[in-house]
PDB file of C-alpha atoms in Angstrom:
ATOM      1  CA  LYS T   1      46.562 -54.694  -2.446  1.00 83.00           C
ATOM      2  CA  GLN T   2      47.077 -50.960  -1.980  1.00 89.00           C
ATOM      3  CA  GLU T   3      46.170 -48.781  -4.941  1.00 92.00           C
ATOM      4  CA  VAL T   4      46.740 -45.055  -5.124  1.00 95.00           C
ATOM      5  CA  THR T   5      44.808 -42.859  -7.538  1.00 96.00           C
ATOM      6  CA  GLN T   6      45.254 -39.194  -8.360  1.00 97.00           C
ATOM      7  CA  ILE T   7      42.801 -36.898 -10.064  1.00 92.00           C
ATOM      8  CA  PRO T   8      42.889 -34.907 -12.174  1.00 92.00           C
ATOM      9  CA  ALA T   9      45.657 -36.314 -14.340  1.00 94.00           C
ATOM     10  CA  ALA T  10      46.393 -32.820 -15.633  1.00 95.00           C
ATOM     11  CA  LEU T  11      45.407 -29.332 -14.598  1.00 95.00           C
ATOM     12  CA  SER T  12      46.024 -25.926 -16.124  1.00 97.00           C
ATOM     13  CA  VAL T  13      45.282 -22.759 -14.148  1.00 96.00           C
ATOM     14  CA  PRO T  14      46.086 -19.067 -14.482  1.00 97.00           C
ATOM     15  CA  GLU T  15      48.637 -17.591 -12.130  1.00 97.00           C
ATOM     16  CA  GLY T  16      47.267 -16.556  -8.753  1.00 97.00           C
ATOM     17  CA  GLU T  17      44.527 -19.175  -8.509  1.00 97.00           C
ATOM     18  CA  ASN T  18      44.153 -21.463  -5.539  1.00 97.00           C
ATOM     19  CA  LEU T  19      43.923 -25.131  -6.482  1.00 95.00           C
ATOM     20  CA  VAL T  20      43.366 -28.573  -5.015  1.00 96.00           C
ATOM     21  CA  LEU T  21      44.945 -31.854  -6.047  1.00 97.00           C
ATOM     22  CA  ASN T  22      43.352 -35.108  -4.976  1.00 97.00           C
ATOM     23  CA  CYS T  23      44.786 -38.451  -3.921  1.00 97.00           C
ATOM     24  CA  SER T  24      42.855 -41.550  -2.884  1.00 97.00           C
ATOM     25  CA  PHE T  25      44.059 -44.897  -1.537  1.00 95.00           C
ATOM     26  CA  THR T  26      42.261 -48.188  -1.059  1.00 93.00           C
ATOM     27  CA  ASP T  27      43.850 -49.517   2.155  1.00 89.00           C
ATOM     28  CA  SER T  28      43.484 -47.136   5.099  1.00 87.00           C
ATOM     29  CA  ALA T  29      46.091 -48.960   7.228  1.00 85.00           C
ATOM     30  CA  ILE T  30      48.873 -46.505   6.408  1.00 86.00           C
ATOM     31  CA  TYR T  31      51.635 -45.015   8.534  1.00 83.00           C
ATOM     32  CA  ASN T  32      51.687 -41.758   6.651  1.00 88.00           C
ATOM     33  CA  LEU T  33      51.145 -40.132   3.285  1.00 92.00           C
ATOM     34  CA  GLN T  34      53.717 -38.133   1.399  1.00 93.00           C
ATOM     35  CA  TRP T  35      53.376 -35.549  -1.353  1.00 96.00           C
ATOM     36  CA  PHE T  36      56.216 -35.119  -3.840  1.00 96.00           C
ATOM     37  CA  ARG T  37      56.991 -32.741  -6.655  1.00 97.00           C
ATOM     38  CA  GLN T  38      58.739 -33.873  -9.829  1.00 96.00           C
ATOM     39  CA  ASP T  39      60.068 -31.496 -12.456  1.00 94.00           C
ATOM     40  CA  PRO T  40      60.413 -32.835 -16.021  1.00 89.00           C
ATOM     41  CA  GLY T  41      63.198 -35.389 -16.307  1.00 85.00           C
ATOM     42  CA  LYS T  42      64.206 -34.930 -12.681  1.00 87.00           C
ATOM     43  CA  GLY T  43      63.979 -36.810  -9.405  1.00 90.00           C
ATOM     44  CA  LEU T  44      61.396 -36.332  -6.681  1.00 93.00           C
ATOM     45  CA  THR T  45      61.357 -33.608  -4.055  1.00 93.00           C
ATOM     46  CA  SER T  46      59.446 -34.293  -0.852  1.00 91.00           C
ATOM     47  CA  LEU T  47      56.921 -31.540  -0.105  1.00 95.00           C
ATOM     48  CA  LEU T  48      54.942 -32.723   2.892  1.00 94.00           C
ATOM     49  CA  LEU T  49      54.597 -35.848   5.012  1.00 90.00           C
ATOM     50  CA  ILE T  50      51.437 -36.363   7.053  1.00 91.00           C
ATOM     51  CA  GLN T  51      51.514 -38.997   9.744  1.00 88.00           C
ATOM     52  CA  SER T  52      48.455 -41.194  10.191  1.00 87.00           C
ATOM     53  CA  SER T  53      47.617 -39.446  13.471  1.00 88.00           C
ATOM     54  CA  GLN T  54      47.589 -36.023  11.824  1.00 91.00           C
ATOM     55  CA  ARG T  55      44.908 -34.395   9.731  1.00 92.00           C
ATOM     56  CA  GLU T  56      46.915 -31.555   8.181  1.00 95.00           C
ATOM     57  CA  GLN T  57      50.421 -30.379   7.405  1.00 94.00           C
ATOM     58  CA  THR T  58      51.401 -26.963   6.121  1.00 96.00           C
ATOM     59  CA  SER T  59      54.508 -25.647   4.414  1.00 95.00           C
ATOM     60  CA  GLY T  60      54.380 -22.145   3.022  1.00 96.00           C
ATOM     61  CA  ARG T  61      51.658 -21.970   0.380  1.00 97.00           C
ATOM     62  CA  LEU T  62      51.071 -25.724   0.559  1.00 97.00           C
ATOM     63  CA  ASN T  63      48.575 -27.446   2.815  1.00 97.00           C
ATOM     64  CA  ALA T  64      48.008 -31.189   2.799  1.00 97.00           C
ATOM     65  CA  SER T  65      45.125 -32.915   4.517  1.00 97.00           C
ATOM     66  CA  LEU T  66      44.550 -36.572   5.319  1.00 96.00           C
ATOM     67  CA  ASP T  67      41.289 -38.433   5.957  1.00 95.00           C
ATOM     68  CA  LYS T  68      42.254 -42.052   6.599  1.00 91.00           C
ATOM     69  CA  SER T  69      38.719 -43.291   7.072  1.00 91.00           C
ATOM     70  CA  SER T  70      37.690 -42.191   3.602  1.00 94.00           C
ATOM     71  CA  GLY T  71      41.050 -43.001   2.032  1.00 94.00           C
ATOM     72  CA  ARG T  72      41.670 -39.484   0.773  1.00 96.00           C
ATOM     73  CA  SER T  73      44.253 -36.750   0.855  1.00 97.00           C
ATOM     74  CA  THR T  74      44.276 -33.332  -0.754  1.00 97.00           C
ATOM     75  CA  LEU T  75      47.099 -30.947  -1.554  1.00 97.00           C
ATOM     76  CA  TYR T  76      46.023 -27.321  -1.543  1.00 97.00           C
ATOM     77  CA  ILE T  77      48.252 -24.793  -3.299  1.00 97.00           C
ATOM     78  CA  ALA T  78      47.484 -21.153  -2.558  1.00 97.00           C
ATOM     79  CA  ALA T  79      48.180 -18.282  -4.934  1.00 97.00           C
ATOM     80  CA  SER T  80      49.729 -20.489  -7.600  1.00 97.00           C
ATOM     81  CA  GLN T  81      52.818 -19.314  -9.484  1.00 97.00           C
ATOM     82  CA  PRO T  82      54.370 -20.414 -12.803  1.00 97.00           C
ATOM     83  CA  GLY T  83      57.213 -21.955 -10.790  1.00 96.00           C
ATOM     84  CA  ASP T  84      54.703 -24.398  -9.285  1.00 97.00           C
ATOM     85  CA  SER T  85      54.366 -26.080 -12.677  1.00 97.00           C
ATOM     86  CA  ALA T  86      55.421 -29.699 -12.217  1.00 97.00           C
ATOM     87  CA  THR T  87      54.017 -33.173 -11.637  1.00 97.00           C
ATOM     88  CA  TYR T  88      52.714 -33.763  -8.129  1.00 98.00           C
ATOM     89  CA  LEU T  89      52.759 -37.305  -6.781  1.00 97.00           C
ATOM     90  CA  CYS T  90      51.298 -38.744  -3.620  1.00 97.00           C
ATOM     91  CA  ALA T  91      52.620 -41.922  -2.042  1.00 95.00           C
ATOM     92  CA  VAL T  92      51.875 -44.193   0.892  1.00 92.00           C
ATOM     93  CA  PRO T  93      54.266 -46.715   2.463  1.00 87.00           C
ATOM     94  CA  MET T  94      53.404 -50.378   2.363  1.00 79.00           C
ATOM     95  CA  ASN T  95      54.818 -52.410   5.223  1.00 66.00           C
ATOM     96  CA  TYR T  96      53.781 -56.031   5.293  1.00 54.00           C
ATOM     97  CA  GLY T  97      55.284 -56.583   8.718  1.00 52.00           C
ATOM     98  CA  GLY T  98      58.885 -56.259   7.632  1.00 55.00           C
ATOM     99  CA  ALA T  99      61.255 -53.338   7.832  1.00 58.00           C
ATOM    100  CA  THR T 100      60.506 -52.035   4.374  1.00 68.00           C
ATOM    101  CA  ASN T 101      58.505 -48.870   3.930  1.00 79.00           C
ATOM    102  CA  LYS T 102      58.385 -49.146   0.187  1.00 88.00           C
ATOM    103  CA  LEU T 103      56.273 -46.393  -1.302  1.00 92.00           C
ATOM    104  CA  ILE T 104      53.221 -46.979  -3.460  1.00 93.00           C
ATOM    105  CA  PHE T 105      52.757 -44.005  -5.771  1.00 96.00           C
ATOM    106  CA  GLY T 106      49.862 -42.568  -7.664  1.00 96.00           C
ATOM    107  CA  THR T 107      50.283 -41.690 -11.328  1.00 94.00           C
ATOM    108  CA  GLY T 108      50.549 -37.990 -10.550  1.00 96.00           C
ATOM    109  CA  THR T 109      48.853 -34.748 -11.512  1.00 97.00           C
ATOM    110  CA  LEU T 110      50.615 -32.627 -14.136  1.00 97.00           C
ATOM    111  CA  LEU T 111      50.116 -28.994 -13.155  1.00 97.00           C
ATOM    112  CA  ALA T 112      50.660 -26.065 -15.495  1.00 97.00           C
ATOM    113  CA  VAL T 113      50.339 -22.542 -14.092  1.00 97.00           C
ATOM    114  CA  GLN T 114      49.949 -20.006 -16.875  1.00 96.00           C
ATOM    115  CA  PRO T 115      51.536 -16.558 -16.374  1.00 94.00           C
TER     116      PRO T 115
ATOM    117  CA  ASP L   1      74.571 -32.670   3.101  1.00 55.00           C
ATOM    118  CA  THR L   2      74.966 -33.073  -0.638  1.00 77.00           C
ATOM    119  CA  GLY L   3      71.817 -35.116  -1.218  1.00 92.00           C
ATOM    120  CA  VAL L   4      71.422 -38.412  -3.038  1.00 95.00           C
ATOM    121  CA  SER L   5      73.493 -38.634  -6.211  1.00 96.00           C
ATOM    122  CA  GLN L   6      73.131 -41.031  -9.121  1.00 97.00           C
ATOM    123  CA  ASN L   7      75.408 -41.797 -12.026  1.00 97.00           C
ATOM    124  CA  PRO L   8      75.205 -41.746 -14.907  1.00 97.00           C
ATOM    125  CA  ARG L   9      72.290 -39.382 -15.397  1.00 96.00           C
ATOM    126  CA  HIS L  10      71.592 -40.749 -18.859  1.00 96.00           C
ATOM    127  CA  LYS L  11      72.439 -44.032 -20.527  1.00 97.00           C
ATOM    128  CA  ILE L  12      71.729 -45.173 -24.068  1.00 98.00           C
ATOM    129  CA  THR L  13      72.506 -48.780 -24.858  1.00 97.00           C
ATOM    130  CA  LYS L  14      71.726 -51.414 -27.431  1.00 97.00           C
ATOM    131  CA  ARG L  15      69.479 -54.334 -26.669  1.00 97.00           C
ATOM    132  CA  GLY L  16      71.408 -57.208 -25.161  1.00 97.00           C
ATOM    133  CA  GLN L  17      74.091 -55.090 -23.517  1.00 98.00           C
ATOM    134  CA  ASN L  18      74.679 -54.922 -19.765  1.00 98.00           C
ATOM    135  CA  VAL L  19      74.402 -51.650 -17.856  1.00 98.00           C
ATOM    136  CA  THR L  20      75.253 -50.636 -14.312  1.00 98.00           C
ATOM    137  CA  PHE L  21      73.966 -47.656 -12.360  1.00 98.00           C
ATOM    138  CA  ARG L  22      75.361 -46.219  -9.161  1.00 98.00           C
ATOM    139  CA  CYS L  23      73.613 -44.513  -6.250  1.00 98.00           C
ATOM    140  CA  ASP L  24      75.346 -42.602  -3.456  1.00 97.00           C
ATOM    141  CA  PRO L  25      72.902 -42.017  -0.603  1.00 96.00           C
ATOM    142  CA  ILE L  26      72.996 -39.237   1.917  1.00 94.00           C
ATOM    143  CA  SER L  27      75.799 -39.905   4.363  1.00 91.00           C
ATOM    144  CA  GLU L  28      74.804 -42.155   7.281  1.00 85.00           C
ATOM    145  CA  HIS L  29      71.437 -43.047   5.795  1.00 90.00           C
ATOM    146  CA  ASN L  30      70.941 -46.712   6.583  1.00 90.00           C
ATOM    147  CA  ARG L  31      68.051 -47.382   4.234  1.00 92.00           C
ATOM    148  CA  LEU L  32      68.334 -47.371   0.461  1.00 95.00           C
ATOM    149  CA  TYR L  33      65.585 -47.991  -2.080  1.00 95.00           C
ATOM    150  CA  TRP L  34      65.546 -48.439  -5.854  1.00 97.00           C
ATOM    151  CA  TYR L  35      62.467 -47.541  -7.896  1.00 97.00           C
ATOM    152  CA  ARG L  36      61.679 -47.582 -11.602  1.00 97.00           C
ATOM    153  CA  GLN L  37      59.496 -45.002 -13.332  1.00 96.00           C
ATOM    154  CA  THR L  38      58.133 -45.275 -16.859  1.00 94.00           C
ATOM    155  CA  LEU L  39      56.674 -42.362 -18.781  1.00 90.00           C
ATOM    156  CA  GLY L  40      53.428 -41.053 -17.342  1.00 88.00           C
ATOM    157  CA  GLN L  41      53.507 -43.377 -14.352  1.00 92.00           C
ATOM    158  CA  GLY L  42      54.501 -43.064 -10.726  1.00 94.00           C
ATOM    159  CA  PRO L  43      57.663 -44.795  -9.514  1.00 95.00           C
ATOM    160  CA  GLU L  44      57.434 -48.526  -8.725  1.00 95.00           C
ATOM    161  CA  PHE L  45      59.451 -50.199  -5.982  1.00 94.00           C
ATOM    162  CA  LEU L  46      62.259 -52.511  -7.076  1.00 95.00           C
ATOM    163  CA  THR L  47      64.383 -53.358  -4.055  1.00 95.00           C
ATOM    164  CA  TYR L  48      65.423 -52.242  -0.566  1.00 92.00           C
ATOM    165  CA  PHE L  49      68.607 -52.349   1.498  1.00 93.00           C
ATOM    166  CA  GLN L  50      69.089 -51.820   5.180  1.00 90.00           C
ATOM    167  CA  ASN L  51      72.808 -51.193   5.535  1.00 91.00           C
ATOM    168  CA  GLU L  52      74.410 -53.867   3.328  1.00 92.00           C
ATOM    169  CA  ALA L  53      71.542 -56.356   3.565  1.00 92.00           C
ATOM    170  CA  GLN L  54      69.080 -56.604   0.671  1.00 92.00           C
ATOM    171  CA  LEU L  55      65.856 -57.228   2.564  1.00 88.00           C
ATOM    172  CA  GLU L  56      63.211 -57.107  -0.126  1.00 88.00           C
ATOM    173  CA  LYS L  57      62.938 -57.477  -3.892  1.00 91.00           C
ATOM    174  CA  SER L  58      59.909 -56.770  -6.024  1.00 90.00           C
ATOM    175  CA  ARG L  59      58.578 -59.266  -8.527  1.00 88.00           C
ATOM    176  CA  LEU L  60      59.448 -56.573 -11.079  1.00 83.00           C
ATOM    177  CA  LEU L  61      63.091 -57.416 -10.469  1.00 86.00           C
ATOM    178  CA  SER L  62      63.667 -60.265 -12.906  1.00 89.00           C
ATOM    179  CA  ASP L  63      66.720 -62.507 -12.878  1.00 93.00           C
ATOM    180  CA  ARG L  64      68.425 -60.057 -15.225  1.00 96.00           C
ATOM    181  CA  PHE L  65      68.490 -57.441 -12.481  1.00 96.00           C
ATOM    182  CA  SER L  66      70.887 -57.477  -9.558  1.00 96.00           C
ATOM    183  CA  ALA L  67      71.564 -54.895  -6.894  1.00 96.00           C
ATOM    184  CA  GLU L  68      74.301 -54.626  -4.313  1.00 96.00           C
ATOM    185  CA  ARG L  69      75.312 -52.415  -1.447  1.00 96.00           C
ATOM    186  CA  PRO L  70      78.601 -54.004  -0.430  1.00 91.00           C
ATOM    187  CA  LYS L  71      79.701 -51.720   2.382  1.00 87.00           C
ATOM    188  CA  GLY L  72      76.395 -50.264   3.373  1.00 85.00           C
ATOM    189  CA  SER L  73      77.160 -47.000   1.603  1.00 91.00           C
ATOM    190  CA  PHE L  74      76.775 -46.694  -2.188  1.00 96.00           C
ATOM    191  CA  SER L  75      74.660 -49.129  -4.174  1.00 97.00           C
ATOM    192  CA  THR L  76      74.768 -50.448  -7.732  1.00 98.00           C
ATOM    193  CA  LEU L  77      71.961 -51.734  -9.915  1.00 98.00           C
ATOM    194  CA  GLU L  78      72.965 -53.913 -12.856  1.00 97.00           C
ATOM    195  CA  ILE L  79      70.748 -54.974 -15.721  1.00 97.00           C
ATOM    196  CA  GLN L  80      72.026 -57.820 -17.865  1.00 97.00           C
ATOM    197  CA  ARG L  81      70.953 -58.476 -21.444  1.00 97.00           C
ATOM    198  CA  THR L  82      68.889 -55.292 -21.592  1.00 97.00           C
ATOM    199  CA  GLU L  83      65.531 -55.291 -23.363  1.00 96.00           C
ATOM    200  CA  GLN L  84      63.602 -52.376 -24.818  1.00 96.00           C
ATOM    201  CA  GLY L  85      61.084 -52.759 -22.001  1.00 95.00           C
ATOM    202  CA  ASP L  86      63.813 -51.829 -19.533  1.00 96.00           C
ATOM    203  CA  SER L  87      63.774 -48.252 -20.826  1.00 97.00           C
ATOM    204  CA  ALA L  88      62.763 -46.119 -17.858  1.00 96.00           C
ATOM    205  CA  MET L  89      63.999 -43.732 -15.194  1.00 96.00           C
ATOM    206  CA  TYR L  90      65.728 -45.557 -12.352  1.00 97.00           C
ATOM    207  CA  LEU L  91      65.442 -43.686  -9.065  1.00 97.00           C
ATOM    208  CA  CYS L  92      67.325 -44.208  -5.854  1.00 97.00           C
ATOM    209  CA  ALA L  93      66.162 -42.994  -2.454  1.00 95.00           C
ATOM    210  CA  SER L  94      67.659 -43.094   1.006  1.00 94.00           C
ATOM    211  CA  SER L  95      66.399 -42.482   4.501  1.00 90.00           C
ATOM    212  CA  PRO L  96      67.789 -42.568   8.034  1.00 85.00           C
ATOM    213  CA  LEU L  97      66.820 -45.418  10.339  1.00 69.00           C
ATOM    214  CA  ASP L  98      65.440 -43.639  13.374  1.00 65.00           C
ATOM    215  CA  GLY L  99      63.159 -46.391  14.584  1.00 57.00           C
ATOM    216  CA  THR L 100      60.054 -44.382  13.817  1.00 58.00           C
ATOM    217  CA  SER L 101      58.643 -45.774  10.617  1.00 61.00           C
ATOM    218  CA  SER L 102      55.660 -43.451  10.604  1.00 62.00           C
ATOM    219  CA  ARG L 103      57.931 -40.469  10.135  1.00 69.00           C
ATOM    220  CA  GLU L 104      60.276 -41.957   7.550  1.00 77.00           C
ATOM    221  CA  THR L 105      60.929 -39.538   4.713  1.00 82.00           C
ATOM    222  CA  GLN L 106      62.658 -40.895   1.640  1.00 88.00           C
ATOM    223  CA  TYR L 107      65.040 -38.544  -0.151  1.00 91.00           C
ATOM    224  CA  PHE L 108      65.291 -39.159  -3.861  1.00 94.00           C
ATOM    225  CA  GLY L 109      68.183 -38.739  -6.244  1.00 95.00           C
ATOM    226  CA  PRO L 110      67.887 -37.189  -9.729  1.00 94.00           C
ATOM    227  CA  GLY L 111      67.569 -40.598 -11.372  1.00 96.00           C
ATOM    228  CA  THR L 112      69.271 -42.373 -14.256  1.00 97.00           C
ATOM    229  CA  ARG L 113      67.333 -42.337 -17.498  1.00 96.00           C
ATOM    230  CA  LEU L 114      67.911 -45.508 -19.514  1.00 97.00           C
ATOM    231  CA  LEU L 115      67.074 -45.870 -23.194  1.00 97.00           C
ATOM    232  CA  VAL L 116      67.477 -49.298 -24.762  1.00 97.00           C
ATOM    233  CA  LEU L 117      67.573 -49.228 -28.562  1.00 96.00           C
TER     234      LEU L 117
END
């Protein structure tokens, strides 16, 4: 059974700092890994999707890495800003041979960037 | 492209009542997913449609829950005889079927927050 874990559960940093969020998964047979952002009381916004054949994906100040063999992914946020404050979730699809790519989520990291 | 929409955004109901939520996916997205998220947790998969066919249901989806996607466009999720444990955010997501599962990105709606009193 796939399990996804995120640490830390919460993180508070001053504006301008670089930071790393961690995600680990127990079953390395994944198609891809996705990072999402969720603002309080809102839906999820996809940030980055890394395919299993890739090691990194970058979008602006965000960089996500994937190490399938160790079951880990990191999300690096450069020069953090107060607007980055949100919950960050990682997710992997579970496909048991059918057409479904249902996502298995971690519990998220709540990030607060202090001005 | 207006994104995935969900209605209502908030619903307060009394225990034992029935509720129905609606999801409108992005136009021409074949795949539609429902998830449930409780406070402090990540979303959990409930059910999946490919066009109008419901292809998978989670064990979380008890007999009180039913979902439909009659014409392969919008979907509804109904909860009968609501219980306090049903209080959660119900999220809908859609994605295009491009035959490349490894690149599938699910686009989420804003969710419907349900509170059962």
